[in-house]
Coordinates of C-alpha atoms and ligand atoms in Angstrom, one line a residue:
M1 CA 82.3 132.7 105.6
D2 CA 83.6 132.5 102.0
V3 CA 86.2 134.3 102.1
D4 CA 87.3 132.8 105.9
K5 CA 87.5 129.5 103.4
N6 CA 89.0 131.6 100.6
Q7 CA 91.7 133.2 103.6
S8 CA 92.4 129.4 104.8
K9 CA 93.6 128.4 101.5
E10 CA 95.7 131.0 101.2
T11 CA 97.5 130.7 104.3
L12 CA 97.6 126.9 103.8
K13 CA 98.9 127.7 100.1
K14 CA 101.7 129.5 102.0
E15 CA 102.5 127.3 104.0
I16 CA 102.8 124.1 101.9
E17 CA 105.2 126.6 100.0
N18 CA 107.1 127.2 102.6
L19 CA 107.3 124.1 104.2
K20 CA 108.4 122.6 100.8
K21 CA 111.3 124.8 100.6
E22 CA 112.2 124.3 104.4
R23 CA 112.0 120.8 103.5
G24 CA 114.1 121.1 99.7
A25 CA 111.0 119.0 98.4
V26 CA 109.4 118.6 95.3
I27 CA 105.3 118.1 94.9
L28 CA 104.6 115.9 91.6
A29 CA 100.3 115.1 91.4
H30 CA 99.1 113.0 88.9
Y31 CA 96.0 114.6 86.9
Y32 CA 93.0 113.0 89.1
Q33 CA 94.0 115.2 91.6
R34 CA 91.7 118.6 93.0
P35 CA 92.6 121.4 91.7
E36 CA 94.1 123.1 94.0
I37 CA 96.6 120.3 94.6
Q38 CA 97.3 120.3 91.5
E39 CA 97.8 124.2 91.4
M40 CA 100.6 123.6 94.2
A41 CA 101.9 120.7 92.1
D42 CA 105.7 121.4 90.8
F43 CA 105.1 118.6 87.7
I44 CA 101.2 117.6 87.0
G45 CA 101.3 114.6 84.9
D46 CA 100.1 110.5 84.2
S47 CA 101.5 107.9 85.8
L48 CA 104.0 107.3 83.0
A49 CA 105.4 111.4 83.2
L50 CA 105.2 111.0 87.0
A51 CA 107.4 107.3 87.2
R52 CA 109.8 109.6 84.5
I53 CA 110.2 112.6 86.5
A54 CA 110.7 110.7 90.0
S55 CA 113.7 109.4 88.5
T56 CA 115.4 111.9 87.3
L57 CA 114.6 114.3 90.2
K58 CA 117.8 116.1 92.0
E59 CA 115.9 117.1 95.6
D60 CA 115.7 114.5 98.5
V61 CA 111.8 114.6 99.2
I62 CA 109.3 113.8 96.9
V63 CA 106.1 114.2 98.0
M64 CA 103.9 112.1 95.8
C65 CA 100.1 113.7 95.4
G66 CA 98.4 110.5 93.5
V67 CA 97.8 106.9 95.2
H68 CA 100.0 104.7 96.7
F69 CA 101.2 102.3 93.9
M70 CA 102.6 105.6 92.2
G71 CA 104.8 106.7 95.6
E72 CA 105.9 103.2 95.3
T73 CA 107.0 103.5 91.7
A74 CA 108.9 106.9 92.6
A75 CA 110.3 104.9 96.1
I76 CA 111.6 102.1 94.0
L77 CA 113.0 104.3 91.2
C78 CA 114.4 106.7 93.8
P79 CA 116.1 104.5 96.9
D80 CA 117.9 107.2 98.5
K81 CA 115.3 109.6 98.8
I82 CA 112.6 110.0 101.2
V83 CA 109.1 109.8 99.0
L84 CA 105.9 110.9 101.2
I85 CA 102.6 110.7 100.2
P86 CA 100.3 112.7 102.0
D87 CA 97.2 109.9 102.7
E88 CA 99.0 106.6 102.8
N89 CA 94.8 105.2 102.8
A90 CA 95.4 106.8 98.9
G91 CA 94.7 103.0 97.7
C92 CA 93.8 102.1 94.2
S93 CA 90.7 99.9 93.2
L94 CA 93.0 98.0 90.4
A95 CA 95.6 97.4 92.3
D96 CA 93.9 95.9 95.4
S97 CA 92.3 93.9 92.1
C98 CA 95.3 91.7 92.1
D99 CA 96.6 89.9 95.2
P100 CA 100.5 88.9 94.8
V101 CA 100.1 85.4 96.4
E102 CA 97.6 84.2 93.6
F103 CA 99.1 86.3 90.9
E104 CA 101.8 84.4 91.7
K105 CA 100.0 81.0 91.3
F106 CA 98.2 82.1 87.8
V107 CA 101.7 83.3 86.3
K108 CA 103.2 79.5 87.9
A109 CA 100.7 78.1 85.7
H110 CA 101.6 79.5 82.5
P111 CA 105.5 79.0 83.2
D112 CA 105.7 79.9 79.1
H113 CA 104.1 82.7 79.5
E114 CA 105.9 86.4 80.1
V115 CA 104.1 89.0 82.3
I116 CA 103.0 92.3 81.2
S117 CA 101.6 94.3 83.9
Y118 CA 100.3 97.4 84.8
V119 CA 101.9 99.9 86.7
N120 CA 98.5 100.0 88.6
T121 CA 99.8 97.2 90.7
S122 CA 101.8 96.7 94.3
A123 CA 105.7 96.0 94.1
A124 CA 104.6 92.3 94.9
V125 CA 103.1 92.0 91.5
K126 CA 105.6 93.7 90.0
A127 CA 108.5 91.6 91.4
L128 CA 106.7 88.8 89.1
T129 CA 106.5 90.8 86.1
D130 CA 108.8 90.8 82.8
V131 CA 107.7 94.6 81.7
V132 CA 105.8 97.0 83.6
V133 CA 103.3 99.4 80.8
T134 CA 101.5 102.4 82.0
S135 CA 97.8 103.2 79.4
S136 CA 100.2 105.6 77.2
N137 CA 103.0 103.4 75.8
A138 CA 101.0 99.7 76.8
R139 CA 100.7 99.3 73.2
K140 CA 104.3 99.8 72.3
V141 CA 105.1 97.5 74.7
V142 CA 103.6 94.6 73.4
D143 CA 104.1 95.3 69.9
S144 CA 107.7 95.4 71.2
F145 CA 107.1 91.2 71.6
P146 CA 107.9 88.7 69.1
R147 CA 104.1 88.0 67.7
D148 CA 104.7 84.1 68.4
A149 CA 105.3 85.0 72.2
K150 CA 103.0 84.0 75.0
L151 CA 102.1 87.0 76.9
I152 CA 100.0 87.7 80.5
F153 CA 98.5 91.1 80.9
G154 CA 97.1 92.1 84.7
P155 CA 95.2 93.1 85.8
D156 CA 92.9 95.4 83.8
R157 CA 90.9 92.9 81.9
N158 CA 89.5 95.9 80.4
L159 CA 92.9 97.9 78.8
G160 CA 94.1 94.3 78.5
S161 CA 91.2 93.6 76.2
Y162 CA 91.1 96.9 74.8
I163 CA 95.5 96.2 73.3
N164 CA 94.5 92.6 72.5
S165 CA 92.2 94.1 70.0
V166 CA 94.6 97.0 69.0
T167 CA 97.5 95.1 68.1
G168 CA 95.8 91.5 67.7
R169 CA 96.6 89.0 70.5
N170 CA 95.5 87.2 72.4
M171 CA 97.1 87.4 76.1
L172 CA 96.1 86.2 78.6
L173 CA 94.1 88.4 81.0
W174 CA 93.7 89.1 84.8
N175 CA 90.5 89.7 85.7
G176 CA 90.9 93.1 87.3
A177 CA 89.3 96.5 87.1
C178 CA 88.6 99.5 88.0
H179 CA 85.7 101.2 89.9
V180 CA 85.5 104.5 88.7
H181 CA 86.5 103.5 84.8
E182 CA 84.0 100.2 85.0
Q183 CA 81.3 102.5 86.4
F184 CA 80.9 105.1 83.1
S185 CA 77.1 104.4 81.9
V186 CA 77.1 103.7 78.2
E187 CA 73.1 104.9 78.3
K188 CA 74.2 108.2 78.8
L189 CA 76.8 108.6 77.0
V190 CA 74.3 107.6 73.7
E191 CA 72.6 110.0 75.2
L192 CA 75.5 113.1 75.6
K193 CA 76.1 112.2 72.0
K194 CA 72.7 112.9 71.2
Q195 CA 72.8 116.2 72.8
H196 CA 76.1 117.2 71.7
P197 CA 76.4 115.8 67.9
A198 CA 79.6 117.4 67.5
A199 CA 81.4 116.3 70.8
K200 CA 84.3 114.1 70.5
V201 CA 84.3 111.7 73.4
L202 CA 87.5 111.0 74.7
A203 CA 88.0 107.5 76.7
H204 CA 90.9 105.8 79.4
P205 CA 91.0 102.1 78.2
E206 CA 90.6 101.4 82.0
C207 CA 86.5 101.9 80.2
K208 CA 84.6 98.8 79.4
K209 CA 85.0 97.7 75.8
A210 CA 81.3 98.6 75.1
L211 CA 82.0 102.8 76.3
I212 CA 85.5 102.1 74.3
L213 CA 83.6 101.1 71.0
L214 CA 82.1 104.9 71.2
A215 CA 85.2 106.6 72.1
D216 CA 86.5 109.2 68.5
V217 CA 89.8 108.8 71.3
V218 CA 90.9 106.4 74.1
G219 CA 94.3 106.9 75.0
S220 CA 96.3 107.6 78.8
T221 CA 95.3 110.3 80.4
A222 CA 98.3 113.0 79.0
A223 CA 96.7 111.7 75.6
L224 CA 93.4 112.6 76.4
L225 CA 94.4 115.4 77.1
D226 CA 97.0 116.4 74.2
Y227 CA 94.3 115.6 71.9
A228 CA 92.0 117.9 73.8
V229 CA 94.8 120.5 73.3
N230 CA 95.3 120.1 69.2
S231 CA 91.7 119.0 68.1
E232 CA 89.9 121.6 66.1
C233 CA 86.7 120.5 67.6
N234 CA 85.6 122.4 70.5
E235 CA 83.6 120.5 72.6
F236 CA 84.7 117.0 74.1
I237 CA 82.7 114.1 76.3
V238 CA 85.4 112.8 78.8
A239 CA 85.3 109.2 79.7
T240 CA 87.8 109.4 82.9
E241 CA 88.4 110.6 86.3
S242 CA 86.9 114.3 86.3
G243 CA 90.1 115.5 87.9
I244 CA 91.5 115.5 84.6
L245 CA 88.8 118.0 83.1
H246 CA 90.7 120.9 85.9
E247 CA 93.8 120.6 83.0
M248 CA 91.9 120.1 79.7
Q249 CA 89.9 123.6 81.0
R250 CA 93.5 125.4 81.6
K251 CA 94.9 124.5 78.6
C252 CA 91.7 125.6 77.0
P253 CA 89.9 127.9 77.7
G254 CA 87.3 127.9 75.4
K255 CA 86.5 124.8 75.0
T256 CA 83.4 122.6 76.6
F257 CA 84.2 119.8 78.4
I258 CA 81.4 117.7 79.3
P259 CA 82.2 114.8 82.3
L260 CA 80.6 111.4 81.6
P261 CA 77.9 110.6 84.5
P262 CA 78.9 106.8 86.2
N263 CA 76.1 104.3 86.6
D264 CA 73.0 104.6 88.9
S265 CA 74.4 107.8 89.9
T266 CA 72.6 111.5 89.7
C267 CA 75.9 112.9 90.0
A268 CA 77.5 114.6 87.2
C269 CA 81.3 113.5 87.1
N270 CA 83.1 110.3 87.8
D271 CA 85.2 110.7 90.9
C272 CA 88.2 108.2 92.2
S273 CA 87.5 108.6 96.3
Y274 CA 91.2 107.7 96.3
M275 CA 92.8 110.4 94.6
K276 CA 90.5 112.4 96.6
L277 CA 91.6 111.8 99.7
I278 CA 94.5 114.2 99.2
T279 CA 93.3 117.8 100.5
L280 CA 96.2 120.5 101.1
E281 CA 95.6 120.1 105.1
K282 CA 97.5 116.3 104.3
L283 CA 99.5 117.8 101.7
R284 CA 100.8 120.8 104.6
D285 CA 100.8 118.0 107.1
C286 CA 102.5 115.2 105.7
L287 CA 105.4 117.8 104.6
R288 CA 105.6 119.5 108.1
D289 CA 105.7 116.0 110.2
M290 CA 108.2 114.2 107.5
K291 CA 105.1 111.5 106.6
P292 CA 103.9 109.0 105.9
Q293 CA 106.6 107.9 104.2
V294 CA 106.6 105.4 101.2
K295 CA 108.4 102.5 102.0
V296 CA 109.3 99.8 100.0
D297 CA 111.4 96.5 101.5
P298 CA 114.9 96.8 99.7
E299 CA 115.2 93.4 97.9
L300 CA 111.8 93.7 97.0
A301 CA 112.2 97.0 95.8
A302 CA 115.3 95.6 93.8
K303 CA 112.8 92.7 92.2
A304 CA 110.4 95.0 91.4
R305 CA 112.9 98.1 89.3
R306 CA 113.9 96.1 86.6
P307 CA 110.6 95.5 84.8
I308 CA 109.8 99.4 85.5
D309 CA 113.6 100.5 84.2
R310 CA 112.5 98.1 81.1
M311 CA 109.3 100.1 80.7
L312 CA 111.4 103.2 80.9
S313 CA 113.9 102.1 78.3
L314 CA 111.4 100.9 76.0
S315 CA 108.9 104.1 76.2
Ligands
13P401 P1 97.6 107.5 83.1 O1 98.6 105.7 83.4 O2 96.2 107.7 82.3 O3 97.5 108.4 84.7 O4 96.0 106.4 84.4 C1 96.3 105.6 85.8 C2 95.3 106.1 86.5 O5 94.9 105.3 87.5 C3 94.3 105.4 85.4 O6 93.2 105.0 86.3
SF4_402 FE1 93.0 103.1 90.8 FE2 91.1 103.8 89.6 FE3 91.2 105.6 91.4 FE4 92.8 105.1 88.7 S1 91.1 105.4 89.4 S2 94.0 105.3 90.6 S3 92.4 102.8 88.6 S4 90.6 103.3 91.5

């Protein structure tokens, strides 16, 4: 049975490799993807790295193994390329927490404010934005504004509140959040810290403030990975989506990574159900059928591109 499963996995991987060559495609994957998807990728990275890489690729077909806003960002940056996403239902609860019509009302109610939006947003929200940020560069981009600038930050209230605290700003925050990062249990973290007193706590800034206050390092997935690689510490409690553990373990084979569990769950780790929609079968099918494609209306794409380009030039 297991031999059969392994064989079919190997067959699928070969099919994907062959189709990728036939189509002249490149595969990008976020760190939260399933291990077998990360292993098929030409590039893996956090959302900033994926946007940067997408903007420099020579291939005509980009397969985005991530969530929809990542595919949209690639499509906006590469209007002449075909961008495929293996499952178009791979959304993002944080992006969904910011309805563009409501966001526009909020922005219009504060006409003297400049608008900073997290990359986890729809193209329509980006089009209402002055500059986009990711968790990798949010602090740097916010610091680039004059101290007295009036700023709106959306949609993640946790990232916004963290950036307010480290920059001493008082940005107006949109009340959105990610269902994965909001679910991490502070009680279970306290318990794990007692069991592993030498472990460093690595947290993504989308986590709630109570959890951030207990973290040793707060950063994007790439920043947490870099810290784990360069740290002299051998044990880490990881408060972000558990897909990142695959790359952490691959880059640091001798170190121990403990996923922080969510609240109210017997499960040991916290998965993003959207990220996990992408499977080898769907990756094969999308390369074979050249769909689903991520398309953004050209006029909207042009408006959404300006704040992304501004971010890329600032970071
Ligand atoms: P990164 O910017 O760290 O890749 O995070 C993206 C994301 O969706 C976090 O939940
Ligand atoms: Fe969106 Fe949260 Fe999933 Fe990241 S982990 S893609 S913010 S739902």
